[in-house]
mmCIF file of C-alpha atoms in Angstrom:
data_model
loop_
_atom_site.group_PDB
_atom_site.id
_atom_site.type_symbol
_atom_site.label_atom_id
_atom_site.label_comp_id
_atom_site.label_asym_id
_atom_site.label_seq_id
_atom_site.Cartn_x
_atom_site.Cartn_y
_atom_site.Cartn_z
ATOM 1 C CA MET Q 1 91.998 -2.499 8.839
ATOM 2 C CA LYS Q 2 94.389 -5.714 8.494
ATOM 3 C CA ILE Q 3 93.758 -7.634 5.073
ATOM 4 C CA LEU Q 4 95.333 -11.137 6.622
ATOM 5 C CA PRO Q 5 96.719 -13.345 3.313
ATOM 6 C CA LEU Q 6 96.064 -17.244 2.649
ATOM 7 C CA SER Q 7 98.414 -18.880 4.395
ATOM 8 C CA ALA Q 8 98.671 -22.704 2.164
ATOM 9 C CA PRO Q 9 98.139 -23.451 -1.658
ATOM 10 C CA PHE Q 10 94.364 -23.051 -2.379
ATOM 11 C CA LEU Q 11 93.599 -26.289 -3.371
ATOM 12 C CA GLN Q 12 94.864 -28.302 0.184
ATOM 13 C CA LYS Q 13 92.149 -28.243 2.927
ATOM 14 C CA ARG Q 14 92.805 -25.687 5.492
ATOM 15 C CA ASN Q 15 92.100 -25.149 8.744
ATOM 16 C CA THR Q 16 88.578 -23.398 8.785
ATOM 17 C CA ASN Q 17 89.936 -21.119 11.751
ATOM 18 C CA SER Q 18 92.763 -19.926 9.745
ATOM 19 C CA PRO Q 19 91.232 -16.159 8.779
ATOM 20 C CA ILE Q 20 90.752 -13.957 5.405
ATOM 21 C CA ASN Q 21 89.048 -10.729 6.446
ATOM 22 C CA ASN Q 22 87.170 -12.867 9.417
ATOM 23 C CA VAL Q 23 85.798 -15.835 7.002
ATOM 24 C CA SER Q 24 87.657 -19.223 7.008
ATOM 25 C CA ILE Q 25 88.979 -20.762 3.689
ATOM 26 C CA PRO Q 26 87.342 -22.883 2.010
ATOM 27 C CA VAL Q 27 88.242 -26.674 0.444
ATOM 28 C CA ARG Q 28 88.724 -27.018 -2.769
ATOM 29 C CA ASN Q 29 86.107 -26.719 -5.557
ATOM 30 C CA HIS Q 30 86.186 -30.203 -7.794
ATOM 31 C CA SER Q 31 84.354 -28.115 -10.421
ATOM 32 C CA LEU Q 32 87.552 -26.421 -11.117
ATOM 33 C CA GLN Q 33 89.343 -29.462 -12.259
ATOM 34 C CA LYS Q 34 87.584 -29.376 -15.757
ATOM 35 C CA ASP Q 35 89.833 -26.364 -16.726
ATOM 36 C CA THR Q 36 91.521 -26.748 -19.564
ATOM 37 C CA VAL Q 37 94.959 -24.894 -18.468
ATOM 38 C CA SER Q 38 96.002 -26.591 -15.602
ATOM 39 C CA PHE Q 39 98.545 -25.074 -12.881
ATOM 40 C CA SER Q 40 99.388 -25.207 -9.333
ATOM 41 C CA GLY Q 41 97.119 -23.784 -6.584
ATOM 42 C CA SER Q 42 100.089 -22.319 -5.222
ATOM 43 C CA PHE Q 43 100.548 -19.969 -8.125
ATOM 44 C CA LEU Q 44 96.938 -18.390 -7.590
ATOM 45 C CA HIS Q 45 98.283 -18.474 -3.580
ATOM 46 C CA ASP Q 46 101.519 -16.709 -4.799
ATOM 47 C CA ALA Q 47 99.589 -13.853 -6.942
ATOM 48 C CA TYR Q 48 97.104 -13.445 -3.821
ATOM 49 C CA ASN Q 49 99.081 -12.995 -1.568
ATOM 50 C CA ASN Q 50 101.437 -10.639 -3.050
ATOM 51 C CA LEU Q 51 98.584 -8.355 -3.874
ATOM 52 C CA ASN Q 52 97.728 -9.012 0.063
ATOM 53 C CA GLU Q 53 100.862 -7.930 1.149
ATOM 54 C CA THR Q 54 101.219 -4.318 -1.334
ATOM 55 C CA LEU Q 55 97.918 -3.522 0.343
ATOM 56 C CA ASN Q 56 98.857 -4.231 3.901
ATOM 57 C CA LYS Q 57 102.273 -2.408 3.747
ATOM 58 C CA GLN Q 58 101.875 0.540 1.416
ATOM 59 C CA ILE Q 59 97.823 1.041 0.631
ATOM 60 C CA LEU Q 60 96.484 0.393 3.918
ATOM 61 C CA PRO Q 61 98.767 2.910 5.719
ATOM 62 C CA PHE Q 62 98.127 5.685 3.261
ATOM 63 C CA ILE Q 63 94.702 5.466 3.721
ATOM 64 C CA ASP Q 64 94.776 5.646 7.531
ATOM 65 C CA ASP Q 65 97.559 8.735 7.119
ATOM 66 C CA SER Q 66 95.513 10.218 3.937
ATOM 67 C CA LYS Q 67 91.735 10.684 4.507
ATOM 68 C CA GLY Q 68 91.941 12.973 7.403
ATOM 69 C CA VAL Q 69 93.717 15.187 4.671
ATOM 70 C CA TYR Q 70 91.681 14.681 1.684
ATOM 71 C CA GLN Q 71 88.287 15.138 3.543
ATOM 72 C CA SER Q 72 89.851 18.763 4.749
ATOM 73 C CA LEU Q 73 89.844 19.383 1.343
ATOM 74 C CA ILE Q 74 86.789 18.438 0.328
ATOM 75 C CA ASP Q 75 85.410 20.409 3.274
ATOM 76 C CA ILE Q 76 87.430 23.582 1.671
ATOM 77 C CA ASN Q 77 86.234 23.201 -1.598
ATOM 78 C CA ASN Q 78 82.635 22.543 -0.135
ATOM 79 C CA ASP Q 79 82.843 25.988 2.117
ATOM 80 C CA ALA Q 80 84.130 27.897 -0.945
ATOM 81 C CA GLY Q 81 81.501 26.560 -3.232
ATOM 82 C CA ALA Q 82 78.691 27.677 -1.035
ATOM 83 C CA LEU Q 83 79.987 31.115 -0.815
ATOM 84 C CA ILE Q 84 80.514 31.567 -4.181
ATOM 85 C CA ASN Q 85 76.727 30.112 -5.317
ATOM 86 C CA LYS Q 86 75.608 32.681 -2.634
ATOM 87 C CA ILE Q 87 77.399 35.638 -4.486
ATOM 88 C CA SER Q 88 76.227 34.168 -8.135
ATOM 89 C CA GLU Q 89 72.690 34.096 -6.575
ATOM 90 C CA GLN Q 90 73.255 37.935 -5.157
ATOM 91 C CA GLU Q 91 74.934 38.802 -8.753
ATOM 92 C CA LEU Q 92 71.747 37.354 -10.673
ATOM 93 C CA ASN Q 93 69.315 39.611 -8.413
ATOM 94 C CA PHE Q 94 71.181 42.425 -8.745
ATOM 95 C CA ILE Q 95 71.574 42.129 -12.875
ATOM 96 C CA SER Q 96 67.521 41.815 -12.796
ATOM 97 C CA LYS Q 97 67.644 44.963 -10.365
ATOM 98 C CA LYS Q 98 69.592 46.997 -12.671
ATOM 99 C CA ALA Q 99 67.544 45.920 -15.875
ATOM 100 C CA ASP Q 100 64.573 46.929 -14.154
ATOM 101 C CA LEU Q 101 65.568 50.434 -13.148
ATOM 102 C CA ALA Q 102 66.970 51.013 -16.585
ATOM 103 C CA ASP Q 103 63.300 50.210 -18.210
ATOM 104 C CA LEU Q 104 61.504 53.570 -16.160
ATOM 105 C CA SER Q 105 58.893 51.571 -16.311
ATOM 106 C CA GLY Q 106 58.287 51.085 -12.503
ATOM 107 C CA MET Q 107 59.670 55.145 -11.897
ATOM 108 C CA PRO Q 108 55.860 56.725 -10.721
ATOM 109 C CA GLU Q 109 57.438 59.780 -11.962
ATOM 110 C CA VAL Q 110 57.327 59.301 -15.855
ATOM 111 C CA GLU Q 111 53.706 57.903 -15.578
ATOM 112 C CA LEU Q 112 52.512 61.156 -16.706
ATOM 113 C CA TYR Q 113 54.329 61.279 -20.217
ATOM 114 C CA LYS Q 114 55.208 58.003 -20.775
ATOM 115 C CA PRO Q 115 52.368 57.575 -23.137
ATOM 116 C CA TYR Q 116 53.465 59.905 -25.187
ATOM 117 C CA VAL Q 117 56.947 58.067 -24.820
ATOM 118 C CA THR Q 118 55.199 55.141 -26.218
ATOM 119 C CA SER Q 119 53.650 56.334 -29.062
ATOM 120 C CA TYR Q 120 56.999 57.943 -30.627
ATOM 121 C CA ASP Q 121 58.140 54.214 -30.232
ATOM 122 C CA GLU Q 122 55.404 52.789 -32.222
ATOM 123 C CA TYR Q 123 56.016 55.619 -34.720
ATOM 124 C CA LYS Q 124 59.772 54.732 -34.640
ATOM 125 C CA ARG Q 125 58.974 50.879 -35.302
ATOM 126 C CA ASN Q 126 56.592 51.888 -38.261
ATOM 127 C CA LEU Q 127 60.301 53.650 -39.771
ATOM 128 C CA ALA Q 128 62.141 50.561 -39.276
ATOM 129 C CA LYS Q 129 58.920 48.916 -40.813
ATOM 130 C CA TYR Q 130 59.219 50.904 -43.460
ATOM 131 C CA ALA Q 131 62.840 51.013 -44.197
ATOM 132 C CA ASN Q 132 62.840 47.231 -44.478
ATOM 133 C CA LEU Q 133 60.069 46.766 -46.695
ATOM 134 C CA LYS Q 134 61.604 49.597 -49.040
ATOM 135 C CA LEU Q 135 65.063 47.979 -49.318
ATOM 136 C CA ILE Q 136 63.118 44.606 -50.244
ATOM 137 C CA LEU Q 137 61.085 46.472 -52.931
ATOM 138 C CA GLN Q 138 63.798 47.307 -54.407
ATOM 139 C CA ASP Q 139 64.005 44.059 -56.652
ATOM 140 C CA GLU Q 140 62.774 44.526 -60.138
ATOM 141 C CA SER Q 141 59.952 42.311 -59.113
ATOM 142 C CA TYR Q 142 58.248 44.712 -57.553
ATOM 143 C CA SER Q 143 59.163 47.615 -60.314
ATOM 144 C CA SER Q 144 55.718 48.180 -61.303
ATOM 145 C CA LYS Q 145 53.967 51.925 -61.138
ATOM 146 C CA ASP Q 146 51.237 50.591 -58.579
ATOM 147 C CA MET Q 147 54.229 49.416 -56.357
ATOM 148 C CA GLN Q 148 56.243 52.485 -56.861
ATOM 149 C CA GLU Q 149 53.061 54.762 -55.898
ATOM 150 C CA ALA Q 150 52.528 52.646 -52.777
ATOM 151 C CA LEU Q 151 56.051 53.358 -52.000
ATOM 152 C CA LYS Q 152 55.721 56.925 -52.288
ATOM 153 C CA LYS Q 153 52.607 57.205 -50.710
ATOM 154 C CA THR Q 154 53.503 55.339 -47.608
ATOM 155 C CA GLU Q 155 56.595 57.458 -47.326
ATOM 156 C CA ASN Q 156 54.983 60.782 -47.363
ATOM 157 C CA ILE Q 157 52.638 60.022 -44.415
ATOM 158 C CA LEU Q 158 55.553 58.906 -42.487
ATOM 159 C CA PHE Q 159 57.837 61.631 -43.095
ATOM 160 C CA GLN Q 160 55.508 64.352 -43.063
ATOM 161 C CA LYS Q 161 55.740 66.938 -40.504
ATOM 162 C CA ASN Q 162 53.208 65.844 -38.118
ATOM 163 C CA PRO Q 163 53.369 68.800 -35.295
ATOM 164 C CA GLU Q 164 52.035 66.022 -32.366
ATOM 165 C CA LEU Q 165 55.534 64.257 -33.218
ATOM 166 C CA ASN Q 166 57.488 67.348 -33.530
ATOM 167 C CA LYS Q 167 56.497 68.396 -30.108
ATOM 168 C CA ILE Q 168 57.013 64.849 -28.800
ATOM 169 C CA LYS Q 169 60.392 64.563 -29.973
ATOM 170 C CA PRO Q 170 62.863 66.478 -27.505
ATOM 171 C CA LEU Q 171 61.049 64.656 -24.469
ATOM 172 C CA TYR Q 172 61.380 61.331 -26.214
ATOM 173 C CA ASP Q 173 65.351 62.092 -27.179
ATOM 174 C CA LYS Q 174 65.375 63.016 -23.179
ATOM 175 C CA TYR Q 175 63.724 60.062 -21.917
ATOM 176 C CA LYS Q 176 66.205 57.708 -23.992
ATOM 177 C CA GLU Q 177 69.537 59.755 -23.176
ATOM 178 C CA THR Q 178 68.211 59.149 -19.255
ATOM 179 C CA GLN Q 179 67.612 55.747 -20.263
ATOM 180 C CA ALA Q 180 71.332 55.326 -21.605
ATOM 181 C CA SER Q 181 72.635 57.092 -18.665
ATOM 182 C CA ILE Q 182 71.387 54.970 -16.071
ATOM 183 C CA GLU Q 183 72.087 51.656 -17.540
ATOM 184 C CA LEU Q 184 76.063 53.646 -18.384
ATOM 185 C CA TYR Q 185 76.219 54.224 -14.553
ATOM 186 C CA ASN Q 186 74.671 50.363 -13.713
ATOM 187 C CA SER Q 187 76.746 48.455 -16.445
ATOM 188 C CA ASN Q 188 79.715 50.167 -14.081
ATOM 189 C CA LYS Q 189 78.600 49.365 -10.904
ATOM 190 C CA THR Q 190 79.761 45.970 -10.656
ATOM 191 C CA LEU Q 191 81.234 44.156 -7.538
ATOM 192 C CA LYS Q 192 84.805 44.061 -9.437
ATOM 193 C CA ASN Q 193 84.891 47.617 -9.884
ATOM 194 C CA SER Q 194 83.547 48.422 -6.269
ATOM 195 C CA ASP Q 195 86.179 49.155 -3.385
ATOM 196 C CA SER Q 196 84.214 46.444 -1.094
ATOM 197 C CA PRO Q 197 86.662 44.197 1.201
ATOM 198 C CA LEU Q 198 84.452 41.414 -0.555
ATOM 199 C CA LYS Q 199 86.100 41.725 -4.170
ATOM 200 C CA GLU Q 200 89.623 40.904 -2.418
ATOM 201 C CA LYS Q 201 87.935 37.986 -0.211
ATOM 202 C CA LEU Q 202 86.441 36.648 -3.302
ATOM 203 C CA GLN Q 203 89.451 36.425 -5.265
ATOM 204 C CA LYS Q 204 91.208 34.404 -2.535
ATOM 205 C CA ILE Q 205 87.908 31.976 -1.922
ATOM 206 C CA ASN Q 206 88.537 31.241 -5.496
ATOM 207 C CA GLU Q 207 92.164 30.624 -5.107
ATOM 208 C CA ASN Q 208 91.359 28.223 -2.270
ATOM 209 C CA ARG Q 209 88.822 26.436 -3.987
ATOM 210 C CA TYR Q 210 90.950 25.558 -7.144
ATOM 211 C CA LYS Q 211 94.141 24.737 -5.167
ATOM 212 C CA ALA Q 212 91.455 22.249 -2.567
ATOM 213 C CA ALA Q 213 90.727 20.791 -5.761
ATOM 214 C CA ALA Q 214 93.997 20.271 -7.330
ATOM 215 C CA TYR Q 215 95.260 19.121 -4.201
ATOM 216 C CA ALA Q 216 92.619 16.436 -3.536
ATOM 217 C CA LEU Q 217 93.308 15.137 -7.149
ATOM 218 C CA LEU Q 218 96.747 14.371 -6.160
ATOM 219 C CA ILE Q 219 95.229 11.859 -3.280
ATOM 220 C CA PRO Q 220 94.588 8.210 -4.858
ATOM 221 C CA LEU Q 221 91.825 7.804 -2.801
ATOM 222 C CA PRO Q 222 88.828 6.975 -4.553
ATOM 223 C CA GLU Q 223 90.199 4.927 -7.079
ATOM 224 C CA THR Q 224 91.872 2.930 -3.538
ATOM 225 C CA PHE Q 225 88.788 2.386 -2.414
ATOM 226 C CA MET Q 226 87.284 0.659 -5.335
ATOM 227 C CA MET Q 227 90.233 -1.430 -5.700
ATOM 228 C CA LEU Q 228 89.839 -2.464 -2.093
ATOM 229 C CA ARG Q 229 86.182 -3.369 -2.858
ATOM 230 C CA SER Q 230 87.481 -5.389 -5.778
ATOM 231 C CA PHE Q 231 89.863 -6.955 -3.655
ATOM 232 C CA LYS Q 232 86.997 -8.324 -1.221
ATOM 233 C CA GLU Q 233 85.071 -9.625 -4.324
ATOM 234 C CA VAL Q 234 88.142 -11.749 -5.031
ATOM 235 C CA THR Q 235 88.804 -13.027 -1.341
ATOM 236 C CA LYS Q 236 85.381 -13.825 -1.629
ATOM 237 C CA GLU Q 237 85.578 -15.531 -4.835
ATOM 238 C CA LEU Q 238 88.132 -17.533 -3.185
ATOM 239 C CA GLN Q 239 86.050 -18.716 -0.361
ATOM 240 C CA HIS Q 240 83.521 -19.777 -2.528
ATOM 241 C CA PRO Q 241 84.262 -20.378 -5.821
ATOM 242 C CA THR Q 242 82.262 -19.751 -8.808
ATOM 243 C CA GLN Q 243 84.259 -19.645 -11.707
ATOM 244 C CA SER Q 244 87.434 -21.039 -13.227
ATOM 245 C CA MET Q 245 90.495 -20.328 -11.146
ATOM 246 C CA MET Q 246 92.106 -18.374 -14.539
ATOM 247 C CA LYS Q 247 89.552 -16.154 -14.444
ATOM 248 C CA THR Q 248 90.240 -15.311 -10.541
ATOM 249 C CA LEU Q 249 94.085 -15.270 -11.312
ATOM 250 C CA THR Q 250 93.495 -12.791 -14.079
ATOM 251 C CA LYS Q 251 91.382 -10.381 -12.020
ATOM 252 C CA ILE Q 252 94.227 -10.589 -9.236
ATOM 253 C CA GLU Q 253 96.524 -9.476 -11.886
ATOM 254 C CA HIS Q 254 95.111 -7.073 -13.073
ATOM 255 C CA LEU Q 255 94.154 -5.978 -9.242
ATOM 256 C CA GLN Q 256 98.239 -6.047 -8.794
ATOM 257 C CA GLN Q 257 98.374 -3.462 -11.690
ATOM 258 C CA SER Q 258 96.034 -1.240 -10.539
ATOM 259 C CA ALA Q 259 97.817 -1.516 -6.753
ATOM 260 C CA GLU Q 260 101.250 -0.702 -8.303
ATOM 261 C CA THR Q 261 99.847 2.139 -9.969
ATOM 262 C CA ILE Q 262 98.317 3.729 -6.585
ATOM 263 C CA VAL Q 263 101.500 3.338 -4.832
ATOM 264 C CA ASN Q 264 102.942 5.543 -7.686
ATOM 265 C CA ASP Q 265 100.606 7.792 -7.145
ATOM 266 C CA ILE Q 266 101.168 7.797 -3.448
ATOM 267 C CA GLU Q 267 104.858 8.273 -3.854
ATOM 268 C CA LYS Q 268 103.870 11.557 -6.039
ATOM 269 C CA TYR Q 269 101.535 12.832 -3.403
ATOM 270 C CA ASN Q 270 104.163 12.395 -0.912
ATOM 271 C CA ILE Q 271 106.248 14.817 -2.461
ATOM 272 C CA GLU Q 272 103.447 17.115 -2.784
ATOM 273 C CA LYS Q 273 102.540 16.470 1.070
ATOM 274 C CA PRO Q 274 104.310 19.564 2.760
ATOM 275 C CA LYS Q 275 102.388 21.974 0.329
ATOM 276 C CA VAL Q 276 99.358 20.500 0.947
ATOM 277 C CA SER Q 277 99.533 20.355 5.016
ATOM 278 C CA ASN Q 278 100.785 23.793 4.873
ATOM 279 C CA PHE Q 279 98.212 25.003 2.624
ATOM 280 C CA ILE Q 280 95.578 23.400 4.829
ATOM 281 C CA ASP Q 281 96.791 25.000 7.964
ATOM 282 C CA THR Q 282 96.965 28.026 6.622
ATOM 283 C CA TYR Q 283 93.151 27.929 5.209
ATOM 284 C CA ASN Q 284 92.404 26.920 8.655
ATOM 285 C CA LYS Q 285 94.305 30.471 10.545
ATOM 286 C CA ASN Q 286 92.360 32.692 8.196
ATOM 287 C CA LYS Q 287 89.071 30.681 7.653
ATOM 288 C CA ALA Q 288 88.064 33.613 10.127
ATOM 289 C CA ASN Q 289 88.190 36.038 7.109
ATOM 290 C CA ASN Q 290 86.249 34.328 4.808
ATOM 291 C CA PRO Q 291 83.296 36.523 4.135
ATOM 292 C CA SER Q 292 79.814 35.638 5.591
ATOM 293 C CA VAL Q 293 76.296 35.437 3.858
ATOM 294 C CA LYS Q 294 75.873 38.676 5.745
ATOM 295 C CA GLU Q 295 78.441 40.248 4.207
ATOM 296 C CA ILE Q 296 77.607 38.948 0.427
ATOM 297 C CA GLU Q 297 73.952 40.438 1.086
ATOM 298 C CA ASN Q 298 74.908 43.433 2.794
ATOM 299 C CA THR Q 299 77.612 44.155 0.003
ATOM 300 C CA TYR Q 300 74.914 43.701 -3.016
ATOM 301 C CA VAL Q 301 72.346 45.502 -0.995
ATOM 302 C CA SER Q 302 74.507 48.614 -0.721
ATOM 303 C CA LEU Q 303 75.303 48.394 -4.560
ATOM 304 C CA THR Q 304 71.694 48.093 -5.158
ATOM 305 C CA LYS Q 305 71.093 51.317 -3.077
ATOM 306 C CA ASP Q 306 73.740 52.970 -5.204
ATOM 307 C CA CYS Q 307 71.925 51.872 -8.388
ATOM 308 C CA GLU Q 308 68.584 53.106 -7.169
ATOM 309 C CA ASN Q 309 69.912 56.794 -6.173
ATOM 310 C CA ASN Q 310 71.082 57.297 -9.518
ATOM 311 C CA ALA Q 311 68.160 56.377 -11.432
ATOM 312 C CA ARG Q 312 65.955 58.279 -9.256
ATOM 313 C CA ASN Q 313 68.470 61.268 -9.825
ATOM 314 C CA GLU Q 314 68.540 60.973 -13.662
ATOM 315 C CA VAL Q 315 64.773 60.642 -13.377
ATOM 316 C CA ALA Q 316 64.668 63.916 -11.644
ATOM 317 C CA LYS Q 317 66.340 65.691 -13.945
ATOM 318 C CA LEU Q 318 64.088 64.410 -16.687
ATOM 319 C CA THR Q 319 60.665 65.234 -14.768
ATOM 320 C CA GLN Q 320 62.273 68.732 -14.265
ATOM 321 C CA TYR Q 321 63.110 69.056 -17.957
ATOM 322 C CA TYR Q 322 59.421 68.014 -18.360
ATOM 323 C CA ASN Q 323 58.410 70.262 -16.253
ATOM 324 C CA THR Q 324 60.164 73.646 -17.426
ATOM 325 C CA GLU Q 325 60.243 72.740 -21.229
ATOM 326 C CA TYR Q 326 56.162 71.421 -21.114
ATOM 327 C CA VAL Q 327 54.343 72.773 -17.889
ATOM 328 C CA ASN Q 328 55.602 75.790 -17.218
ATOM 329 C CA LYS Q 329 55.610 76.801 -21.155
ATOM 330 C CA GLY Q 330 51.701 75.281 -21.464
ATOM 331 C CA ILE Q 331 52.897 73.064 -24.115
ATOM 332 C CA GLY Q 332 50.530 70.035 -24.265
ATOM 333 C CA PHE Q 333 49.680 67.289 -26.636
ATOM 334 C CA ASP Q 334 46.355 66.539 -28.506
ATOM 335 C CA CYS Q 335 45.924 62.741 -28.125
ATOM 336 C CA ASP Q 336 43.245 62.349 -30.213
ATOM 337 C CA ALA Q 337 44.954 63.776 -33.372
ATOM 338 C CA LEU Q 338 48.544 61.547 -32.615
ATOM 339 C CA ASP Q 339 46.590 58.668 -32.447
ATOM 340 C CA ARG Q 340 44.822 59.415 -35.920
ATOM 341 C CA TYR Q 341 48.348 59.638 -37.358
ATOM 342 C CA LEU Q 342 49.881 56.644 -36.107
ATOM 343 C CA LYS Q 343 46.820 54.608 -37.221
ATOM 344 C CA ASP Q 344 47.453 56.114 -40.565
ATOM 345 C CA CYS Q 345 51.038 55.397 -40.418
ATOM 346 C CA ASN Q 346 50.216 51.630 -39.550
ATOM 347 C CA ASP Q 347 47.350 51.217 -42.159
ATOM 348 C CA ALA Q 348 49.984 52.990 -45.058
ATOM 349 C CA ILE Q 349 52.574 50.081 -43.859
ATOM 350 C CA GLU Q 350 49.853 47.266 -43.739
ATOM 351 C CA SER Q 351 48.647 48.420 -47.209
ATOM 352 C CA LEU Q 352 52.005 48.580 -48.813
ATOM 353 C CA TYR Q 353 52.787 45.061 -46.826
ATOM 354 C CA ASN Q 354 50.009 43.135 -48.801
ATOM 355 C CA LYS Q 355 50.865 44.870 -51.867
ATOM 356 C CA LYS Q 356 53.904 42.763 -51.828
ATOM 357 C CA LYS Q 357 52.394 39.657 -50.580
ATOM 358 C CA GLU Q 358 50.225 39.791 -53.629
ATOM 359 C CA VAL Q 359 52.977 40.384 -56.110
ATOM 360 C CA ASP Q 360 54.586 37.635 -54.092
ATOM 361 C CA GLN Q 361 51.419 35.557 -54.666
ATOM 362 C CA LYS Q 362 51.368 36.138 -58.497
ATOM 363 C CA LEU Q 363 55.183 35.097 -58.402
ATOM 364 C CA ILE Q 364 54.623 31.910 -56.819
ATOM 365 C CA GLU Q 365 51.948 31.038 -59.388
ATOM 366 C CA GLU Q 366 54.155 32.039 -62.396
ATOM 367 C CA ASN Q 367 56.574 29.549 -61.441
ATOM 368 C CA ASN Q 368 54.351 27.009 -60.787
ATOM 369 C CA LYS Q 369 52.935 27.140 -63.881
ATOM 370 C CA LYS Q 370 56.774 27.237 -65.851
ATOM 371 C CA PHE Q 371 57.174 24.326 -63.731
ATOM 372 C CA PHE Q 372 54.491 22.123 -64.968
ATOM 373 C CA ASP Q 373 54.903 23.505 -68.354
ATOM 374 C CA SER Q 374 58.090 22.384 -68.657
ATOM 375 C CA ILE Q 375 57.062 18.691 -67.398
ATOM 376 C CA GLY Q 376 54.410 18.574 -69.959
ATOM 377 C CA LEU Q 377 51.649 19.212 -67.386
ATOM 378 C CA ASN Q 378 49.002 21.599 -67.102
ATOM 379 C CA SER Q 379 49.509 23.169 -63.430
ATOM 380 C CA SER Q 380 45.530 23.378 -62.862
ATOM 381 C CA GLU Q 381 45.319 19.821 -63.733
ATOM 382 C CA GLU Q 382 45.039 17.421 -60.740
ATOM 383 C CA LEU Q 383 48.360 14.676 -60.311
ATOM 384 C CA ASP Q 384 47.176 11.108 -60.254
ATOM 385 C CA ASP Q 385 48.413 9.563 -56.889
#
């Protein structure tokens, strides 16, 4: 690309074969004579010519020299980004799988006694509800004898030594212990903690990605292309004027400032250019060592299998415990009695909660009455709009 200068003052009619970006220079625009500030056309010509010279001698050669380097850096960044996105996808799937394994709900081995564990979970939830209500009901607003009796009644129901719950508790504790053991194993089973070669490769990928991005920022190509687009607009304006010469001159001066800034950035880049070239050469030589998509997938398949095998082993221990302590000893559960007891617990909590609501409603009514009395109104009267 070669940008040619205006070859004579703008206000003189020129040879229409004189090129500026392959377009002839026009005759003057008579409407520009209305400018309140008068200055020679050669002033505009000189400003344009200086800008054109800066572009031809300092910026265009830089573009030819650096665009291949810039594209190489973008390619390196894109390569790294694609691999990191693939690893992120696999990591999210792995995290989801580990959560499923720790839940135990997908294990067919626990289906036999899972209902008992679920029942004990319901009982524990009722204990938590009671503890929360008891804390709230310590306020003096709830200190009535009726409320205290309701609290005591609920407590007696929840904390009685129920034979079915007593039988379930050891199995429940073992079940939760198994879950905790699986969760601990899963939390330690990560790509970072594994000995997979992929871990080291991932570190190198991240390094290359950040370096490529940093080096690309040193090369002022995007702002250079933006400035060139503006320069073409100015050239078009000179050929077919639509505004005052002052406005055009101001735009050329701004472009000259931008060009000088770009030249300074080019000089800074040239200092780092050997490092950039060396980085690209080294990357291209070692590119074959980048992990493939298949390697990434296989690594996560291996990690997932490890977690699955551990979960099966832990569940096998739980099943053995159930068989040894319950099946072999002939210990069974009266499910109907257990359901009745859980219903009593739920009803007691619900009754206590309803009593609290009654007190709350009474307090609201009393507070409303005090408010209306304080402003001289009967709370039962309707207020006028």
